[in-house]
GROMACS .gro file of C-alpha atoms in nm:
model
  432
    1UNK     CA    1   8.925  11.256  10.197
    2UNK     CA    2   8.915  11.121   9.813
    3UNK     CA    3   8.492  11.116   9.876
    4UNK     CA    4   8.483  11.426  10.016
    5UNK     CA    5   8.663  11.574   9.732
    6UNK     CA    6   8.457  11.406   9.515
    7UNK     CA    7   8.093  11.505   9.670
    8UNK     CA    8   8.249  11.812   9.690
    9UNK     CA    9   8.234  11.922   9.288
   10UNK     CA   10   7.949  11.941   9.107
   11UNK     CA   11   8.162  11.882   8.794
   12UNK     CA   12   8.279  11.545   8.933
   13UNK     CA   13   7.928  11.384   9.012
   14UNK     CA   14   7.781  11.492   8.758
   15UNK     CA   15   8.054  11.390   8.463
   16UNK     CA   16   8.052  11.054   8.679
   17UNK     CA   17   7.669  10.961   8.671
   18UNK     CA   18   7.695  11.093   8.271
   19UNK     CA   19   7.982  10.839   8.220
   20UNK     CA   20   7.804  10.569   8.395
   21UNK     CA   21   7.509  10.591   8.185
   22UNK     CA   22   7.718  10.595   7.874
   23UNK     CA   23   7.923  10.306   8.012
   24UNK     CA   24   7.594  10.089   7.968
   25UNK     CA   25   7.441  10.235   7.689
   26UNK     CA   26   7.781  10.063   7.503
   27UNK     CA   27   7.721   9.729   7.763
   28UNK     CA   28   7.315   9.743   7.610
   29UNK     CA   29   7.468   9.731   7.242
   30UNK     CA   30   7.700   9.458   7.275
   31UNK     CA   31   7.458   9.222   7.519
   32UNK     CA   32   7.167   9.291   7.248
   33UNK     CA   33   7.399   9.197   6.955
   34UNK     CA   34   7.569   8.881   7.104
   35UNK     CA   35   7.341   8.776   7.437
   36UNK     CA   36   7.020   8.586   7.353
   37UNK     CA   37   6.939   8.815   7.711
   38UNK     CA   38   6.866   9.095   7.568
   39UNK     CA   39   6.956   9.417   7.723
   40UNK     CA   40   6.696   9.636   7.581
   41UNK     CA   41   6.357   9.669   7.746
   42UNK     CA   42   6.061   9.522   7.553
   43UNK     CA   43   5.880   9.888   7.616
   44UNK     CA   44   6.131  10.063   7.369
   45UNK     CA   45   6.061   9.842   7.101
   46UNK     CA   46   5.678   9.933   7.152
   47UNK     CA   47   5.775  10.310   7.162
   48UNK     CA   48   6.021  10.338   6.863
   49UNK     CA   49   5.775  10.120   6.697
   50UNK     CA   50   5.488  10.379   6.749
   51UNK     CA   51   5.750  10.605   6.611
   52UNK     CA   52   5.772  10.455   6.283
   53UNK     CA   53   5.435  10.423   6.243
   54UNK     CA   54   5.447  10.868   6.274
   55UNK     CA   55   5.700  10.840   5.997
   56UNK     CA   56   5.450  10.609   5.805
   57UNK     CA   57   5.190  10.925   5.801
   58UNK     CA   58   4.982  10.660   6.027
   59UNK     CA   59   4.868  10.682   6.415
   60UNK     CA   60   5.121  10.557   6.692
   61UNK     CA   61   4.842  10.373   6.807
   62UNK     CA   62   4.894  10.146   6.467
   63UNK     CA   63   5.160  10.014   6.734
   64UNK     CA   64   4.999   9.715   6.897
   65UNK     CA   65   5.039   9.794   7.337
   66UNK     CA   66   5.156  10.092   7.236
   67UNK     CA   67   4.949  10.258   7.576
   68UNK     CA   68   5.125  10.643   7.571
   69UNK     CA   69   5.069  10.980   7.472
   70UNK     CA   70   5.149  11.058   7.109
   71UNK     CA   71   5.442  11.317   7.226
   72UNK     CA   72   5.637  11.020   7.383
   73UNK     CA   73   5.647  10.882   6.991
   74UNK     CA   74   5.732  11.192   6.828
   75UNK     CA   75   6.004  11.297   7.103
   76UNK     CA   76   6.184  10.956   6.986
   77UNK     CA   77   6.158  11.025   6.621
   78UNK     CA   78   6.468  11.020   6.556
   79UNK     CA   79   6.495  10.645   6.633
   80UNK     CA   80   6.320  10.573   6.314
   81UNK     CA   81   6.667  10.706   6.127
   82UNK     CA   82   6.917  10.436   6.004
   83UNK     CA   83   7.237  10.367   6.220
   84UNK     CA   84   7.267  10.461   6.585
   85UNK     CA   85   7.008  10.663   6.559
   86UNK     CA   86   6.784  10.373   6.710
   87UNK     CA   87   6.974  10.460   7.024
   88UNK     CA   88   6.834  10.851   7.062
   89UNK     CA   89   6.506  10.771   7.274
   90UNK     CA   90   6.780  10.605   7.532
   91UNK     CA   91   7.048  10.877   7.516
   92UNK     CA   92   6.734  11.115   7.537
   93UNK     CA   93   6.591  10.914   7.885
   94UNK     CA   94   6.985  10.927   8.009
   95UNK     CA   95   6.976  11.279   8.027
   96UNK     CA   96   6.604  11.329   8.171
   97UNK     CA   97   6.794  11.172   8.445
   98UNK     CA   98   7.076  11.366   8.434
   99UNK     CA   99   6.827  11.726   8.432
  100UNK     CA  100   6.642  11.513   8.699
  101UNK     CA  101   6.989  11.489   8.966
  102UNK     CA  102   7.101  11.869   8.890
  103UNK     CA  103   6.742  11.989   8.969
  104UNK     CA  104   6.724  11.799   9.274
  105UNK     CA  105   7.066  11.892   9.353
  106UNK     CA  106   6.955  12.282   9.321
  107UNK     CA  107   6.622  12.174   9.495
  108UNK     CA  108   6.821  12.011   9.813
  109UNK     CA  109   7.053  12.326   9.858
  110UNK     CA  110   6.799  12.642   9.835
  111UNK     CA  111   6.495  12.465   9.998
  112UNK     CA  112   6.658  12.234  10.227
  113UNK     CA  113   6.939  12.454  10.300
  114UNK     CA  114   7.223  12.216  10.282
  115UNK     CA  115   7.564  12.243  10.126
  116UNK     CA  116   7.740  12.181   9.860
  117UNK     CA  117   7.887  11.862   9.926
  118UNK     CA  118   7.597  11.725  10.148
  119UNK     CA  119   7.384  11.808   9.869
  120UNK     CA  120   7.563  11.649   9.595
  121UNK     CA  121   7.572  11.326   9.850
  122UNK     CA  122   7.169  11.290   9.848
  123UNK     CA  123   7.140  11.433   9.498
  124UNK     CA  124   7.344  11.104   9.402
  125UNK     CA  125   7.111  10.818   9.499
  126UNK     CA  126   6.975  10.931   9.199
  127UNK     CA  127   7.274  10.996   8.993
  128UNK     CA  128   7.488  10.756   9.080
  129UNK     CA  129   7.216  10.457   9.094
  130UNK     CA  130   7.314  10.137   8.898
  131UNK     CA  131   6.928  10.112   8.892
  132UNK     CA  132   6.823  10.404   8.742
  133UNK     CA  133   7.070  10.414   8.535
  134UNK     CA  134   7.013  10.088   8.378
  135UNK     CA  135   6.610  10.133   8.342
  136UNK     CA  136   6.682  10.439   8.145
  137UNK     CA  137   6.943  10.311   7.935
  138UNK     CA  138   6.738   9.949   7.837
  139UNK     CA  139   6.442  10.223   7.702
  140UNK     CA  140   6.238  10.299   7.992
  141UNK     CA  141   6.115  10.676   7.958
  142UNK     CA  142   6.106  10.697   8.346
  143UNK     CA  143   6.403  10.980   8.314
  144UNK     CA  144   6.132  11.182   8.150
  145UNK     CA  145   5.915  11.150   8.377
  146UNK     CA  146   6.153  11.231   8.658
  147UNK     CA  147   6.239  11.591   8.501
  148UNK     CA  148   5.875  11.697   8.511
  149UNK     CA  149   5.769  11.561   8.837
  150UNK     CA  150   6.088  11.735   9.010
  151UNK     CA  151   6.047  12.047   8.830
  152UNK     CA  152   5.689  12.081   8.973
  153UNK     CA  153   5.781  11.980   9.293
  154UNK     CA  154   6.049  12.333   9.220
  155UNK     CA  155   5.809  12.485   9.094
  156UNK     CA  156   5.552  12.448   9.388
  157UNK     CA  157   5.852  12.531   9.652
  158UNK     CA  158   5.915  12.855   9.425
  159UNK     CA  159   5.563  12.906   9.440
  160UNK     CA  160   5.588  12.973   9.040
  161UNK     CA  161   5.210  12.848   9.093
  162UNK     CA  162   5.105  12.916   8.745
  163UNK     CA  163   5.419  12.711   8.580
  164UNK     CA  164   5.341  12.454   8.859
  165UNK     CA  165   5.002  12.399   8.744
  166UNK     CA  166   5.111  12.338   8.369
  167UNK     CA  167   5.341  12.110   8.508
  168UNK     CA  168   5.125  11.955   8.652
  169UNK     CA  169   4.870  11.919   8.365
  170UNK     CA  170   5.140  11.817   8.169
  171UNK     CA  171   5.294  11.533   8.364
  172UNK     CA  172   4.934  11.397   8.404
  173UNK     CA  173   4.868  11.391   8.080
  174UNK     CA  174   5.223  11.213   8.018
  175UNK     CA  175   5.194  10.983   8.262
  176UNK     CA  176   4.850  10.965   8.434
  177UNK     CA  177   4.948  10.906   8.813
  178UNK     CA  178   5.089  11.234   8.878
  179UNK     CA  179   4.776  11.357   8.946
  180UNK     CA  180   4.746  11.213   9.279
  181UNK     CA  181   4.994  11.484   9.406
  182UNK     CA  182   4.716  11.763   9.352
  183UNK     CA  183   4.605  11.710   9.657
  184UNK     CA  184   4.889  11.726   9.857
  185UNK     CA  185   5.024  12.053   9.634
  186UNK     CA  186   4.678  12.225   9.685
  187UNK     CA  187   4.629  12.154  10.072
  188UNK     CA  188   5.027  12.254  10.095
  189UNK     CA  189   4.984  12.593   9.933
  190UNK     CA  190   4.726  12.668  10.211
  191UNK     CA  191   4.704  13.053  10.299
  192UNK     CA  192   4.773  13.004  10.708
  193UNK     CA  193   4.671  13.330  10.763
  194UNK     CA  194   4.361  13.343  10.634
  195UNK     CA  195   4.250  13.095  10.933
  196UNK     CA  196   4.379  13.313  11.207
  197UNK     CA  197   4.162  13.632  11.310
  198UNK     CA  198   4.293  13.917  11.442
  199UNK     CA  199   4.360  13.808  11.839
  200UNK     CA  200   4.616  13.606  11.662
  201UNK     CA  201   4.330  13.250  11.750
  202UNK     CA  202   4.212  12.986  11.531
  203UNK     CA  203   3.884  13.055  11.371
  204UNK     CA  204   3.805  12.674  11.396
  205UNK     CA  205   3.467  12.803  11.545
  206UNK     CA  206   3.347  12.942  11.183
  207UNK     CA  207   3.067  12.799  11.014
  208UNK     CA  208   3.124  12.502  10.737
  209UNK     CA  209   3.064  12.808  10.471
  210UNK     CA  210   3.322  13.013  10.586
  211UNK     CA  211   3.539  12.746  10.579
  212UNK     CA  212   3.480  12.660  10.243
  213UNK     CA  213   3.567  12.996  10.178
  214UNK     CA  214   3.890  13.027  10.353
  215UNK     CA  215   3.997  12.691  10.145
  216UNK     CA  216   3.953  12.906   9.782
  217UNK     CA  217   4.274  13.111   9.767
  218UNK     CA  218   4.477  13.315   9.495
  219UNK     CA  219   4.743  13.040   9.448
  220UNK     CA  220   4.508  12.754   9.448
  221UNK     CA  221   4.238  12.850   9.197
  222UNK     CA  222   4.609  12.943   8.997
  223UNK     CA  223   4.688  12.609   9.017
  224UNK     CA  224   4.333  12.470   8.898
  225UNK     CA  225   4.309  12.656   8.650
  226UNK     CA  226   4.637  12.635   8.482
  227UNK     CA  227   4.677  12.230   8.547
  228UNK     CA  228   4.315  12.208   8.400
  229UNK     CA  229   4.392  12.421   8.100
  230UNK     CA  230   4.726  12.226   7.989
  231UNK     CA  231   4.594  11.883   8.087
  232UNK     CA  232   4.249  11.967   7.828
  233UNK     CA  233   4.455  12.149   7.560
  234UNK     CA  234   4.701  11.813   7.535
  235UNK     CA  235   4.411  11.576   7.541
  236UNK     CA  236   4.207  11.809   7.290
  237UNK     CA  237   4.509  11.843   7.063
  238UNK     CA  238   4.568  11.421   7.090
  239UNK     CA  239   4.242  11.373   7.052
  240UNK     CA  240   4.196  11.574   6.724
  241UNK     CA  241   4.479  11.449   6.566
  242UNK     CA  242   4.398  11.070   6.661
  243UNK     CA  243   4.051  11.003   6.783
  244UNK     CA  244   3.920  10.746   6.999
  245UNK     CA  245   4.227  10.547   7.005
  246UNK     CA  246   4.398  10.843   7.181
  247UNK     CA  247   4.141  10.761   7.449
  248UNK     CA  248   4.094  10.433   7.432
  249UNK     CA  249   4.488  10.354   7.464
  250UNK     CA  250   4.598  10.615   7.676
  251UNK     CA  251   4.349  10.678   7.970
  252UNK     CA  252   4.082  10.403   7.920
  253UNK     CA  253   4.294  10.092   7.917
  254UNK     CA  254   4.467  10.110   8.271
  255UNK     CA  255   4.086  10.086   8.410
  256UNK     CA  256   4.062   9.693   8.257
  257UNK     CA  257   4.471   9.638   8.228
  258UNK     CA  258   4.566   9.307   8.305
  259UNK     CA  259   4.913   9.296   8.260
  260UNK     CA  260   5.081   8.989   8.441
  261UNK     CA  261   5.449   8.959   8.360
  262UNK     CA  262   5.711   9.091   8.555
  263UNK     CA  263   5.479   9.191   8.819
  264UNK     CA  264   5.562   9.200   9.179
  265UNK     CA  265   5.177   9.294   9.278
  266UNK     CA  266   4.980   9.069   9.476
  267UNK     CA  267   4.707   9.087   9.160
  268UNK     CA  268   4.956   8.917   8.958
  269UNK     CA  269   4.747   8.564   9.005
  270UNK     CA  270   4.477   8.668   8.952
  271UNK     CA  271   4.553   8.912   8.646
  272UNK     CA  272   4.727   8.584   8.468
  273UNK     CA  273   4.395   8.381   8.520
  274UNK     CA  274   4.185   8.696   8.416
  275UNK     CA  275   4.418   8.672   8.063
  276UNK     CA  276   4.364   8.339   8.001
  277UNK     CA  277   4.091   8.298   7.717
  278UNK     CA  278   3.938   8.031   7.894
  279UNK     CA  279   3.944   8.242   8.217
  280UNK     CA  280   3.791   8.569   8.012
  281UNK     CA  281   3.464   8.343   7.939
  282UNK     CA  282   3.413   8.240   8.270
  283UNK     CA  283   3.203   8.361   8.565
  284UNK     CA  284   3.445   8.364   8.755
  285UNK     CA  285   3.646   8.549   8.511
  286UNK     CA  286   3.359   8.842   8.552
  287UNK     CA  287   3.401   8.856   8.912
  288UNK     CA  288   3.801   8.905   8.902
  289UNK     CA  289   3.741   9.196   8.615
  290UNK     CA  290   3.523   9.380   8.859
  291UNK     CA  291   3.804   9.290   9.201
  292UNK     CA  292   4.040   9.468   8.955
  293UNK     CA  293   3.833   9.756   8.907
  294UNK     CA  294   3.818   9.822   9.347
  295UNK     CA  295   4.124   9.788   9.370
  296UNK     CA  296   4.180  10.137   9.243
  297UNK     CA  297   3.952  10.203   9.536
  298UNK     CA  298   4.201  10.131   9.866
  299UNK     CA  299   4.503  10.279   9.657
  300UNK     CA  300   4.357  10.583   9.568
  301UNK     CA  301   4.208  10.662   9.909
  302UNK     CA  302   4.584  10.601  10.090
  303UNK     CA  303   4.760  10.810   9.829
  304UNK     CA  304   4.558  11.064   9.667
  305UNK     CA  305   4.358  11.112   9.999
  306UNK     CA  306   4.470  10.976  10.330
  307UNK     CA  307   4.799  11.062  10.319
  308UNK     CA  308   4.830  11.396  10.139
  309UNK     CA  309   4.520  11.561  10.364
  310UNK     CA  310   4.697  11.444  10.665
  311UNK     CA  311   5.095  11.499  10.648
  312UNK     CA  312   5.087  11.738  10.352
  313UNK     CA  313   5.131  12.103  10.559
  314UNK     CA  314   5.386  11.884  10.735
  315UNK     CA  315   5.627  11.840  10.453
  316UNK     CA  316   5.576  11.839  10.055
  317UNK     CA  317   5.848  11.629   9.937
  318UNK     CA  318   5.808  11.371  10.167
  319UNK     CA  319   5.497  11.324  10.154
  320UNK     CA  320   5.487  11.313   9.788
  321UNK     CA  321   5.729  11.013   9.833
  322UNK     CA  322   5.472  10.852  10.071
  323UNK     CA  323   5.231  10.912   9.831
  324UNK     CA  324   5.410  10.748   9.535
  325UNK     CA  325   5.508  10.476   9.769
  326UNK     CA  326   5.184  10.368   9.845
  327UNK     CA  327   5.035  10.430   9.509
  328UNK     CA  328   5.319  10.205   9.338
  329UNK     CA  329   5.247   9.893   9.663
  330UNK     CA  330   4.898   9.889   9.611
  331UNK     CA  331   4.948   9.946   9.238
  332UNK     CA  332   4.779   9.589   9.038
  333UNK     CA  333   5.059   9.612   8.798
  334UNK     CA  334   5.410   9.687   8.980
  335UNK     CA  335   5.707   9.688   8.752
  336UNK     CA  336   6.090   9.778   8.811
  337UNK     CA  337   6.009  10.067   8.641
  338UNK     CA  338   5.753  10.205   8.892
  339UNK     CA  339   6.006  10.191   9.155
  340UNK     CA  340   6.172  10.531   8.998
  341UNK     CA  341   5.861  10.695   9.031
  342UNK     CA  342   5.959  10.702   9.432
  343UNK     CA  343   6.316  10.687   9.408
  344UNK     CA  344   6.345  11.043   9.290
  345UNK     CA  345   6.192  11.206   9.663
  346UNK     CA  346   6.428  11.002   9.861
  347UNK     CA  347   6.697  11.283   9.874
  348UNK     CA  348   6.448  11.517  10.045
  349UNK     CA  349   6.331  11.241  10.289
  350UNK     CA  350   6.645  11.060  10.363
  351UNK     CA  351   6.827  11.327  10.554
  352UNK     CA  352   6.612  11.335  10.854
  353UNK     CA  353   6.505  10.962  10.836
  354UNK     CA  354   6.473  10.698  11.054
  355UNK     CA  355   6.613  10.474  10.807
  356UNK     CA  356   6.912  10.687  10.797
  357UNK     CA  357   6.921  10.740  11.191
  358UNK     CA  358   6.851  10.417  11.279
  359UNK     CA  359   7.124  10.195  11.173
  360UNK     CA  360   6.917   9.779  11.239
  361UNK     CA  361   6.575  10.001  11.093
  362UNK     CA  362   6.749  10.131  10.777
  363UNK     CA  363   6.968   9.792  10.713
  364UNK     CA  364   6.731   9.578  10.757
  365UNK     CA  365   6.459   9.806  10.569
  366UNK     CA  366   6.685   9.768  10.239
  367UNK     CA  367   6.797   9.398  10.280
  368UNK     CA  368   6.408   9.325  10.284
  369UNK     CA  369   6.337   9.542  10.054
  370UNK     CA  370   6.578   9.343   9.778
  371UNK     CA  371   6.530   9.010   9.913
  372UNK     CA  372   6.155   9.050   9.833
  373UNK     CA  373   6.230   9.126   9.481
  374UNK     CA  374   6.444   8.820   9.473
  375UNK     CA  375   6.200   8.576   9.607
  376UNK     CA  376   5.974   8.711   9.328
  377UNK     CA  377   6.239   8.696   9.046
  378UNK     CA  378   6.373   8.339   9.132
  379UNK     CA  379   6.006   8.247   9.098
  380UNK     CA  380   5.974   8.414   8.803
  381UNK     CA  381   6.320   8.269   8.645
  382UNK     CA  382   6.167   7.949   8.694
  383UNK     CA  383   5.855   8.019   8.544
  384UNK     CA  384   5.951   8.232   8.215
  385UNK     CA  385   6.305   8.042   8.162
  386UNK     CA  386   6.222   7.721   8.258
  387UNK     CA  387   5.889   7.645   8.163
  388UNK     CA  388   5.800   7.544   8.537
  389UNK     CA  389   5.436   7.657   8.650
  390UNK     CA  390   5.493   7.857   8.982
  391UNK     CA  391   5.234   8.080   9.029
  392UNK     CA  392   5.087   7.919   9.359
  393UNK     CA  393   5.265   7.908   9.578
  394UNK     CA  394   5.606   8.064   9.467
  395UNK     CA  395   5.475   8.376   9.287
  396UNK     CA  396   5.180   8.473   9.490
  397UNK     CA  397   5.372   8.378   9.809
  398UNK     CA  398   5.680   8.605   9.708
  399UNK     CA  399   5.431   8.872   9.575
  400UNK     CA  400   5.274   8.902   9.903
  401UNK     CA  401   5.578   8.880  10.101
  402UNK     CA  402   5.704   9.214   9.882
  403UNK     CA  403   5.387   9.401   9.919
  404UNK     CA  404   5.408   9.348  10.363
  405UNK     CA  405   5.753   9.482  10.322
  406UNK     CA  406   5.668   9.745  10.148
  407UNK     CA  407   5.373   9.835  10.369
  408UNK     CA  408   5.608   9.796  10.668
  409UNK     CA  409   5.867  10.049  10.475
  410UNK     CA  410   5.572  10.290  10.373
  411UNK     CA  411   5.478  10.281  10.774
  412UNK     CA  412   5.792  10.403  10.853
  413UNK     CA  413   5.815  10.688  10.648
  414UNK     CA  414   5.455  10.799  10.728
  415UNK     CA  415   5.524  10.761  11.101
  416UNK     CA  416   5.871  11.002  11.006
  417UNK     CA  417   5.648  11.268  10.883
  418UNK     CA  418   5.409  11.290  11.152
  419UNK     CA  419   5.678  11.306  11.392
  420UNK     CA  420   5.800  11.651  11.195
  421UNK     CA  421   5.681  11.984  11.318
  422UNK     CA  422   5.399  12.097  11.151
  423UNK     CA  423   5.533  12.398  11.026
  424UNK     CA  424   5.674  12.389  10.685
  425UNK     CA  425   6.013  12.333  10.728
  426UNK     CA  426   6.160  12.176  10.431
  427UNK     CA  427   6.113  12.600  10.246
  428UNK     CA  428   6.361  12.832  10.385
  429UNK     CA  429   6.262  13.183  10.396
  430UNK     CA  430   6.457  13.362  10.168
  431UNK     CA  431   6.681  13.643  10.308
  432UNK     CA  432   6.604  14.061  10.198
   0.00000   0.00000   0.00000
């Protein structure tokens, strides 16, 4: 009775996920004064960093790894102020997530037509979250990301096409990987009945031309168009105001990135030896730059491809969660971090899940799912703590024991898709 009253105002879940977030933005100042732990993520200090450099007259990119768009600096500003002010660029990620909950909340109830309190209950994996809570509140500007990404999926269920397509360009040039859901948007927004003639048949007979045709609609040369205009008019604008190193930091980097530390891919071996200066003049150090290079080759295919082309018309959000899934597995760097970039489509996906119909399949899906990460951290204690070299077996062992589970996972959730009808279910048509 107590939960139902709870799920059952918007005032209380929301005021509760705000208070939880507050609760450890005070824990994050007291562990970072007194814990030689320190709460706050190392990525903060790169990004208020960057931000002092703006207040310096200088580039952000005077920052060294600082690997973002310039509007990520400037949006912290503030941090560069004396006091507590050091805190905004958290406070400011808290309440992405916040904006990110009460749009899916709204998201949940018009589109997938459930109530109030059943709503509020999916709508909560997100707010409520210990996890996503905590990444945004160490510094992680995940939270940001999670307001535009759900707003264009609104937008593209509202079919505000041209807003969706800024959106879009906009998140892509904030973050890069959002562009992967193009596909899936554009193959979604498919005009049905301009592939049915007047008999009321398929006109799978036409010629490839024709087809081609039938493919170039309205809404989807909308959606070009605007995503292509805001993505180039950022870029042009960053690029004018900071040159090459706008480029070379923000786009060009992630082709050659070898980050190694706390990361759960199976490149993670291979991306510490690639470091290594000794490794770097090596042949064999040539060989790994160029394994890192394909392996944007079987990631893209699944999830900017594969999956979107084939379970897209089926059902947006979800698939956009497959999508994300399997772009973050395959990913050579995979961080905590990343993990948010899925979390926030699990309330459209959950509901009809086999994870959540399937008692031993969901169970055992998240026990797996953490004990992976703990096999991989324990290694990685021992490594970065104490000074013990564990990268074969432990690490890669535990790295490739996460990635199979997270195949396994991103199997399920395909197969849950497919099984849907392949009408578009998940949009309710709105009453006269």
């Amino acid at each position: 009775m107590a939960l139902s009253s709870f799920f059952g105002s918007p005032r209380a879940v929301f005021s509760a996920a705000t208070i939880l977030r507050a609760v450890f933005l005070v824990y994050g100042i007291f562990q970072d004064a007194y814990s030689p732990m320190k709460y706050t993520d190392i990525d903060y200090f790169v990004f208020t960093g960057a931000a002092r450099f703006l207040s310096y007259g200088k580039s952000p990119y005077a920052r060294d790894t600082y690997r973002y768009t310039p509007l990520l600096a400037w949006l912290i500003y503030p941090t560069v102020w004396p006091g507590f002010w050091f805190s905004f660029g958290k406070v400011l990620f808290a309440v992405g997530d916040i904006v990110t909950g009460w749009m899916m909340f709204h998201v949940l109830r018009r589109y997938q037509n459930m109530s109030q309190e059943r709503a509020l209950k999916y709508a909560s994996i997100w707010l409520l979250n210990p996890m996503v809570a905590t990444i945004s509140t160490r510094g992680s500007s995940e939270g940001l990301l999670g307001v535009f990404v759900t707003a264009l999926l609104w937008a593209v269920l509202a079919k505000r096409i041209a807003l969706a397509g800024f959106l879009l360009g906009f998140a892509v040039h904030f973050k890069i990987y959002p562009f992967i859901y193009a596909t899936s948007i554009v193959w979604w927004l498919e005009n049905g009945d301009r592939n049915i003639n007047k008999s009321g048949k398929s006109s799978t007979s036409s010629s490839p031309m024709a087809r081609l045709f039938n493919c170039v609609t309205p809404q989807r040369l909308t959606l070009a168009i605007s995503s292509f205009i805001t993505f180039m008019g950022f870029n042009v604008a960053t690029y004018l105001a900071y040159g090459w190193p706008f480029l070379e930091h923000s786009y060009f980097y992630h082709l050659i990135r070898i980050d190694h530390r706390h990361n759960f891919s199976p490149y993670n071996t291979l991306l510490y030896l690639s470091s290594s200066l000794k490794a770097a003049s090596s042949f064999h150090a040539a060989s790994s730059l160029e394994l890192e290079r394909l392996a944007f080759l079987p990631q893209l295919l699944l999830s900017a491809v594969m999956i979107p082309l084939a379970l897209a018309k089926k059902d947006l959000p979800s698939t956009m969660l497959a999508q994300t899934f399997a772009f973050v597995a395959f990913n050579k760097v995979c961080t905590s971090q990343y993990f948010l970039w899925y979390m926030m489509f699990l309330p459209y996906y959950l509901p009809d899940s086999t994870i959540l119909r399937s008692r031993p399949i969901g169970i055992a899906a998240l026990i797996l799912w953490i004990l992976g990460q703990a096999a991989w951290l324990q290694q990685g204690f021992q490594l970065e703590f104490n000074g013990q070299s564990t990268f074969v077996p432990g690490l890669w062992a535990s790295s490739i024991l996460f990635f199979l589970i997270n195949v396994g996972i991103l199997s399920v959730i395909i197969g849950d898709i497919k099984a849907k009808d392949s009408a578009m279910s998940i949009v309710a048509k709105k009453k006269a």
